[in-house]
Steps between C-alpha positions, in 0.01 A plus 500: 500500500375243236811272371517443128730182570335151471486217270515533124157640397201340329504673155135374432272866409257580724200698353213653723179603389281765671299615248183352514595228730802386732685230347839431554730284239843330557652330157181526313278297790233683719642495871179434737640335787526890726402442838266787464406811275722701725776255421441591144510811533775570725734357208277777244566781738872431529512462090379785500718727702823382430698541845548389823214518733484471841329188662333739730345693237381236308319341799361785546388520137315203515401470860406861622221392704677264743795557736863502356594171630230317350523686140894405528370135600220510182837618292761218551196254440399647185842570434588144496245439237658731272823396512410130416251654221781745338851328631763753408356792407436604850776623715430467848680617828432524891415874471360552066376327221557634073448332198846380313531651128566142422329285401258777338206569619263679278186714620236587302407814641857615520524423136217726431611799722859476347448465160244772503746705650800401225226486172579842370867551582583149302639555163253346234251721550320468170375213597387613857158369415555168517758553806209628682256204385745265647489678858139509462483123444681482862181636659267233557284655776511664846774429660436234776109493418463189640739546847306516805705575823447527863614670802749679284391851434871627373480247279148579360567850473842429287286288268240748485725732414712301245201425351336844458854614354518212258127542355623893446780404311301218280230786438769761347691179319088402337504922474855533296435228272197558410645908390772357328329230295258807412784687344671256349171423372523082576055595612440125514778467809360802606151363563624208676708650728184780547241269594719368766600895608090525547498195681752564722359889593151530353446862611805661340371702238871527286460099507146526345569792209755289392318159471223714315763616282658172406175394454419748241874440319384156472158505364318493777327796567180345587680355817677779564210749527330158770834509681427856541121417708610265670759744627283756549252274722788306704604896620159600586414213674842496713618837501174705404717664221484549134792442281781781453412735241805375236330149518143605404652693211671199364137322549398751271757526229491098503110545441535722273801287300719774507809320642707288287868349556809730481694470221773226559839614728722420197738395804885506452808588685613826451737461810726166582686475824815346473720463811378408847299725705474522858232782584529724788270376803131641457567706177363286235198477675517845614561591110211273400257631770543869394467368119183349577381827643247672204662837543883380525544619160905570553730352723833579521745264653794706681823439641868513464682361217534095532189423736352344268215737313586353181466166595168562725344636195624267252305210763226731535400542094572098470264426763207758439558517085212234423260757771493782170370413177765628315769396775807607620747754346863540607685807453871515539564871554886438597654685159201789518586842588238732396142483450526399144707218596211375753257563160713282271533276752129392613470518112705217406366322802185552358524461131383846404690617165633842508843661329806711617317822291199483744439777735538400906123644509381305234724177637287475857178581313524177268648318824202583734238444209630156500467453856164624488322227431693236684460301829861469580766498754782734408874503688762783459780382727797714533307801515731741697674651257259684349324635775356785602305403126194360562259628228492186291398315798293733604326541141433076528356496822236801378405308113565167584277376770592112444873553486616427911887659504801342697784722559868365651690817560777608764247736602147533530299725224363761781153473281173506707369178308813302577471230739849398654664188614849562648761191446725390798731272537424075535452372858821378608517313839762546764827285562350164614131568509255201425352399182777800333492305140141568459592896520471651151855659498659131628283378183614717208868460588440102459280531221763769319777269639388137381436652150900563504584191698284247525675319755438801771397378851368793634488341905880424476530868487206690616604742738746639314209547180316648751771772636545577138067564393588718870820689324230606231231564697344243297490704200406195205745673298770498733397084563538406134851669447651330821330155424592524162844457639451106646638347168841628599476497859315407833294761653740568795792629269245738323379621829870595580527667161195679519636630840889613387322665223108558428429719226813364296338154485361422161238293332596202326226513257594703176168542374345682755452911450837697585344679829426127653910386396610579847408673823627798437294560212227412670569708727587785219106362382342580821688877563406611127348816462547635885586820529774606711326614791297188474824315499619710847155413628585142467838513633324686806206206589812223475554610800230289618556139518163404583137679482389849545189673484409841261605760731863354562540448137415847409725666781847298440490530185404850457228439235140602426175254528466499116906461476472214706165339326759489167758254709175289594320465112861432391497200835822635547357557838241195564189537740575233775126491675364677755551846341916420540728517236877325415762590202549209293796306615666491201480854441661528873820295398529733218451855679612451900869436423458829322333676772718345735820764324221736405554868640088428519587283809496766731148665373323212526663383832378829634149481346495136622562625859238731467254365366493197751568713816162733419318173407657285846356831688171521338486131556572539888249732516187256452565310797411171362443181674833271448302227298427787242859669546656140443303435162558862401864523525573124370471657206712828523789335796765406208498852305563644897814325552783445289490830283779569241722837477466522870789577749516301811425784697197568270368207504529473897346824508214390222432222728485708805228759365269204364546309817135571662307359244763151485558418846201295520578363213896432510395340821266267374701405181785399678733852337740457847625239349540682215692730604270782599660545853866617419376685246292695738771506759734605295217821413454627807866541608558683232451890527516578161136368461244742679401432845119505433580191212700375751208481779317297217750237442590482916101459541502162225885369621364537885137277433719265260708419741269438781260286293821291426576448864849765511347665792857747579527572163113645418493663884832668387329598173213604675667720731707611232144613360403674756846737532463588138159594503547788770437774263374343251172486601394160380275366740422256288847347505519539845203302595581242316805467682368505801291238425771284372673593867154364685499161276839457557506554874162300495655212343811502784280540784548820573158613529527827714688617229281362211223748675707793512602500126048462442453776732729716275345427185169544647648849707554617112101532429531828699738605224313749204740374217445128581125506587443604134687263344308139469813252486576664854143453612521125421821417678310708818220280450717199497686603829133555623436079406821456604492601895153444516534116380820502733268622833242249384780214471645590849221634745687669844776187470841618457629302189805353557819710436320779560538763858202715434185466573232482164163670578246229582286297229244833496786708325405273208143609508609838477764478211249314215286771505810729392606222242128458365517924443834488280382242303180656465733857387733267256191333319321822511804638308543233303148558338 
């Protein structure tokens, strides 16, 4: 591993250009002296990819065409050069090399790919047109134009590569401003910034309708209208193509003068952030893709009360507001109760005069005739409480084709032109994982904690900040009440009062709205308006502590599809990919300590049972190969083993019954030392549970304990197998415990009897109940492979420990034919 420790480091900046050219700067002077253009760029790639990386890999970056000892050789050469060229702010060791975080070392290109990434989620975004004009000013050309390399094809291929992404990024940076400064009407910026957009991808036909356009805005339709030939010429003489149909018309209406300028923006804040905001991963850009899309004409914004809708949307009308001509309009909806209130609402917000004498019809109508005309973005947050209305917003979306609607509710509208963007929780790292500060739940605690007490050192205390964003779930709500607490105490004591006492805790901030004061009433928030059955439905899924899929959900807890689709829009119940769904974890503290002294405990311990039993079976039944099995049950193992409201002798015999499908799987996971083995003992001596479940758990104890090496103990559970399933008829069982016997004896040397126990599971093909059944059919076919690859292993010899004779090396001739058939019959039934 690298070692951070060395002398006191060179605090001189380092600064690395790649755009355009390769230069390299240490205090302000060019550094030239690299042995080589690989030395040079050895020090870029590290830069960067901040990180330890192997020597080995590195050699091989640069040196791919020549043997590993010689590209290691090539390494510590140039490597010598670098270290003289950049003293400290390489960290070298025997086995890796990484770049120090001081002194700084600034790259160009990772400038440009990380402030395009932050632009939009920065507060200040009225001015995001010069924030973008500044990252453009970074780009100063391909990256690496110049950089010629040999015998290094992973290294070509990552510049090629870099390179290709950064020129896509530069195109949609010339792209956005160019839209924006069209908007905001600034047409002079516009054309700059256009001419270089045409430059940089002459064939894009958006790139050319809007240089025409700016053209035209600024008196210039004679060049417009010769922009548009040359166009026209440069596509049929590269691509044999005319121009898109929307970029002839504007040839025409700019011919014809019959374009002019929009009326000015008239610009202004209608909506002012004014506490810190840490978004969700992906959703602002998730939010601001779906707002780009020309149809997204309402989104609603959905999730439990204190994820942070509010505050999303709030961001989302800052950042967007100077996209609309008439901006952004923010509608509190907190105090509204009926579908007046929503009228007299977006009325104030929007300045329309009305009086208490008017009627509710004749209300909307002057509300919607003022929205009419507008290009604006409109926000009702706090929408749940009025639901199942809809009309108004229904009524906007049909007259107002410029009005785009945003809707933060605790459910989702159920309208078929809603688009929907569930909330969850920040990413919140585990207990000592790398990098955790940069994790957005770590980030609003500090940021909501430093605004109390300045003074706050987050890494003197970071794992217990992170076990409380765990406590709740990373809910930002639940964040900003705990941090709030750091001007009293550190966050270790408020982790141990949050755990004596959760929903008692309280915030310390007065001001905030009376269902965010505490965790109970934000709890009490989140639970409004259910129903008691959809309260008993809730108490029913806390039985699950991790994921579950759509048919578990709906048999434990008793409900209908539809029934259950209302615990989803409400994200009471989250999706949790893949098609899998988890109850909030928040809501779980809340409703399994009531379930837990529930009468309901033994209902949904019995549906729980049942369920997962018919599903274990049907899963048995597809014979999958382990790989598949593995992946399949990875995700279902933890809601198959500890299960609440269950006896011991339940859950032994729950075990038992699902044991076919898990042996494989307890095997490979390592459940015997889990615990899996007594538990099955302990089964199958007891005769209250039914011999045939019995068989089934004997069956998984007996291979258990021979893959784990407790040979007496799986050929006594074997045997044990093979007693209990004398009237059973389970052949299945039974030849699987005779095959267990023939590994077994195999593995001690006893290979007479290994033979005898394959000869009885291959004696059972004769049998009419097991020749239909295709599990039985494989294990034949196996005892088939078995002796025959036995016979081919041993010839006529006598192996050792053994006093029969084996039939001679032709036997084995004679059993792959048999083994080829069954296989044949399994696939064949397979299909």
């Amino acid at each position: 591993m690298v070692s951070t420790q060395g002398p006191s480091f060179n605090r001189d900046e380092i600064r690395i250009t790649t755009f355009g050219k390769l230069l390299v700067e240490r205090g302000g002077a060019a550094v030239a002296d690299f042995v080589s253009t690989k030395a040079a760029l050895l020090f870029v790639y590290l830069a960067m990819h901040p990180g330890e990386h192997s020597r080995k890999k590195l050699a091989a970056l640069l040196w791919s065409e020549t043997s590993d000892e010689q590209a290691l050789k090539n390494l510590r050469t140039v490597l010598s050069s670098v270290r003289q060229q950049v003293g400290e702010a390489l960290i070298v060791s025997h086995e890796d090399l990484a770049v120090r975080d001081h002194p700084p070392v600034q790259v160009d290109a990772s400038q440009f790919e990380n402030g395009f990434r932050k632009v939009f989620s920065t507060p200040g975004t009225l001015t995001l047109l010069k924030a973008l004009q500044e990252l453009e000013a970074l780009y100063q050309g391909e990256f690496l134009a110049s950089v010629v390399v040999r015998d290094a094809v992973p290294l070509e291929d990552w510049i090629d590569e870099r390179r290709r992404q950064l020129d896509e990024l530069y195109g949609r940076l010339l792209l956005e401003i160019v839209e924006i400064a069209l908007k905001q009407g600034s047409y002079e910026v516009g054309l700059d910034y256009a001419w270089k957009l045409v430059s940089h991808d002459p064939l894009l036909d958006t790139a050319q309708r809007h240089l025409m356009r700016l053209l035209a805005y600024t008196d210039r339709a004679n060049d417009a209208l010769v922009q548009y030939e040359r166009f026209a010429a440069l596509l049929r003489e590269e691509l044999d193509a005319e121009p898109e149909a929307e970029t002839t018309t504007l040839c025409e209406q700019i011919r014809a003068r019959a374009i002019a300028p929009p009326r000015a923006s008239g610009l202004f804040a209608r909506v002012q952030p004014d506490v810190d905001f840490v978004e969700p991963a992906d959703d602002i850009e998730l939010a601001q893709r779906m707002l780009n899309t020309p149809n997204c004409r309402l989104l609603t914004l959905y999730g439990i009360s204190g994820i942070g809708k509010t505050m999303l949307a709030t961001q989302l009308a800052y950042h967007r507001q100077h996209l609309y001509r008439d901006g952004a309009s923010f509608v509190s909806l907190v105090m509204a109760q009926t579908p007046r209130d929503l009228l007299e609402a977006v009325a104030r917000a929007l300045e329309v005069s009305f009086t208490s004498t008017m009627t509710e019809a004749a209300l909307e109508r002057a509300v919607v005739d003022a929205l009419k005309p507008r290009h604006l973005l409109l926000v009702l947050d706090n929408y749940e409480q009025l639901l199942p209305e809809t009309g108004f917003i229904q009524r906007v979306l049909l007259e107002a084709p410029s009005v785009q609607v945003v809707v933060t509710s605790q459910t989702q509208l159920n309208l078929f032109r809603e688009w929907l963007l569930p909330l969850k929780g920040l990413r919140v790292p585990e207990v000592g994982a790398e990098n955790s500060q940069a994790y957005e739940a770590v980030r609003l605690f500090e940021l909501t904690a430093r605004r109390v007490n300045p003074r706050f050192d987050l890494s003197a205390s970071l794992d217990d900040v992170i076990r409380i964003c765990r406590m709740v779930d990373s809910l930002p709500l639940g964040i900003v009440i705990a941090a709030g607490w750091v001007q009293f105490m550190p966050p270790a004591a408020i982790l141990k009062m949050m755990q004596a006492d959760l929903l008692r805790m309280e915030a310390v901030h007065q001001d905030m709205p009376a269902r965010h004061q505490s965790f109970q009433g934000l709890l009490n928030a989140m639970l409004a308006h259910l129903t008691p059955p959809e309260q008993e439905a809730l108490m029913a899924l806390s039985v699950f502590e991790g994921t579950f899929d759509f048919k578990a959900a709906l048999a434990v807890a008793g409900v209908s599809p539809r029934a259950f689709k209302g615990l989803t829009d409400r994200c009471l119940v989250q999706q949790a990919g893949d098609f899998r769904y988890c109850i909030h974890s928040f809501v779980r503290q809340a409703f399994f300590p009531q379930l837990e002294h529930s009468p309901l405990l033994r209902t949904v311990a019995t549906r729980y049972v049942d369920h997962f039993q018919g599903w274990a079976d049907d899963f048995f039944a597809q014979n999958l190969p382990l790989h598949d099995l593995m992946l399949a049950l990875d995700a279902e193992a933890h809601n198959l083993w500890q299960i609440p409201g269950l006896t011991a002798l339940e859950r032994q015999r729950f075990l038992m019954a699902i044991a076919p499908a898990m042996t494989e799987y307890w095997v490979n996971r390592g459940y015997h030392a889990r615990g899996i083995i007594p538990l099955l003992q302990a089964g199958s001596a007891s005769p209250e549970i039914e011999p045939a479940v019995r068989v089934r758990g004997l069956v998984a104890l007996a291979r258990i304990l021979e893959r784990t090496s407790q040979y007496d103990a799986a050929r006594e559970a074997a045997e044990g197998v093979l007693r209990l399933e004398d009237g059973l008829n389970l052949p299945e069982a039974r030849a699987r415990a005779l095959r267990v016997l023939s590994e077994i004896c195999a593995r001690q040397g006893l290979y007479d009897r290994a033979v005898e126990y394959l000869q009885a599971i291959i004696a059972m093909e004769s049998q009419p109940t097991a020749g239909r059944d295709i599990r039985v059919e494989r294990l034949v076919s196996l005892a088939y492979e078995d002796l025959g690859r036995s016979w081919s292993r041993w010839g006529s010899t006598t192996p050792p420990g053994s006093t029969s004779m084996w039939p001679s090396a032709a036997g084995a001739s004679a059993a792959r034919p048999f083994a080829r058939r069954w296989r044949g019959a399994i696939w064949a039934s397979s299909r």
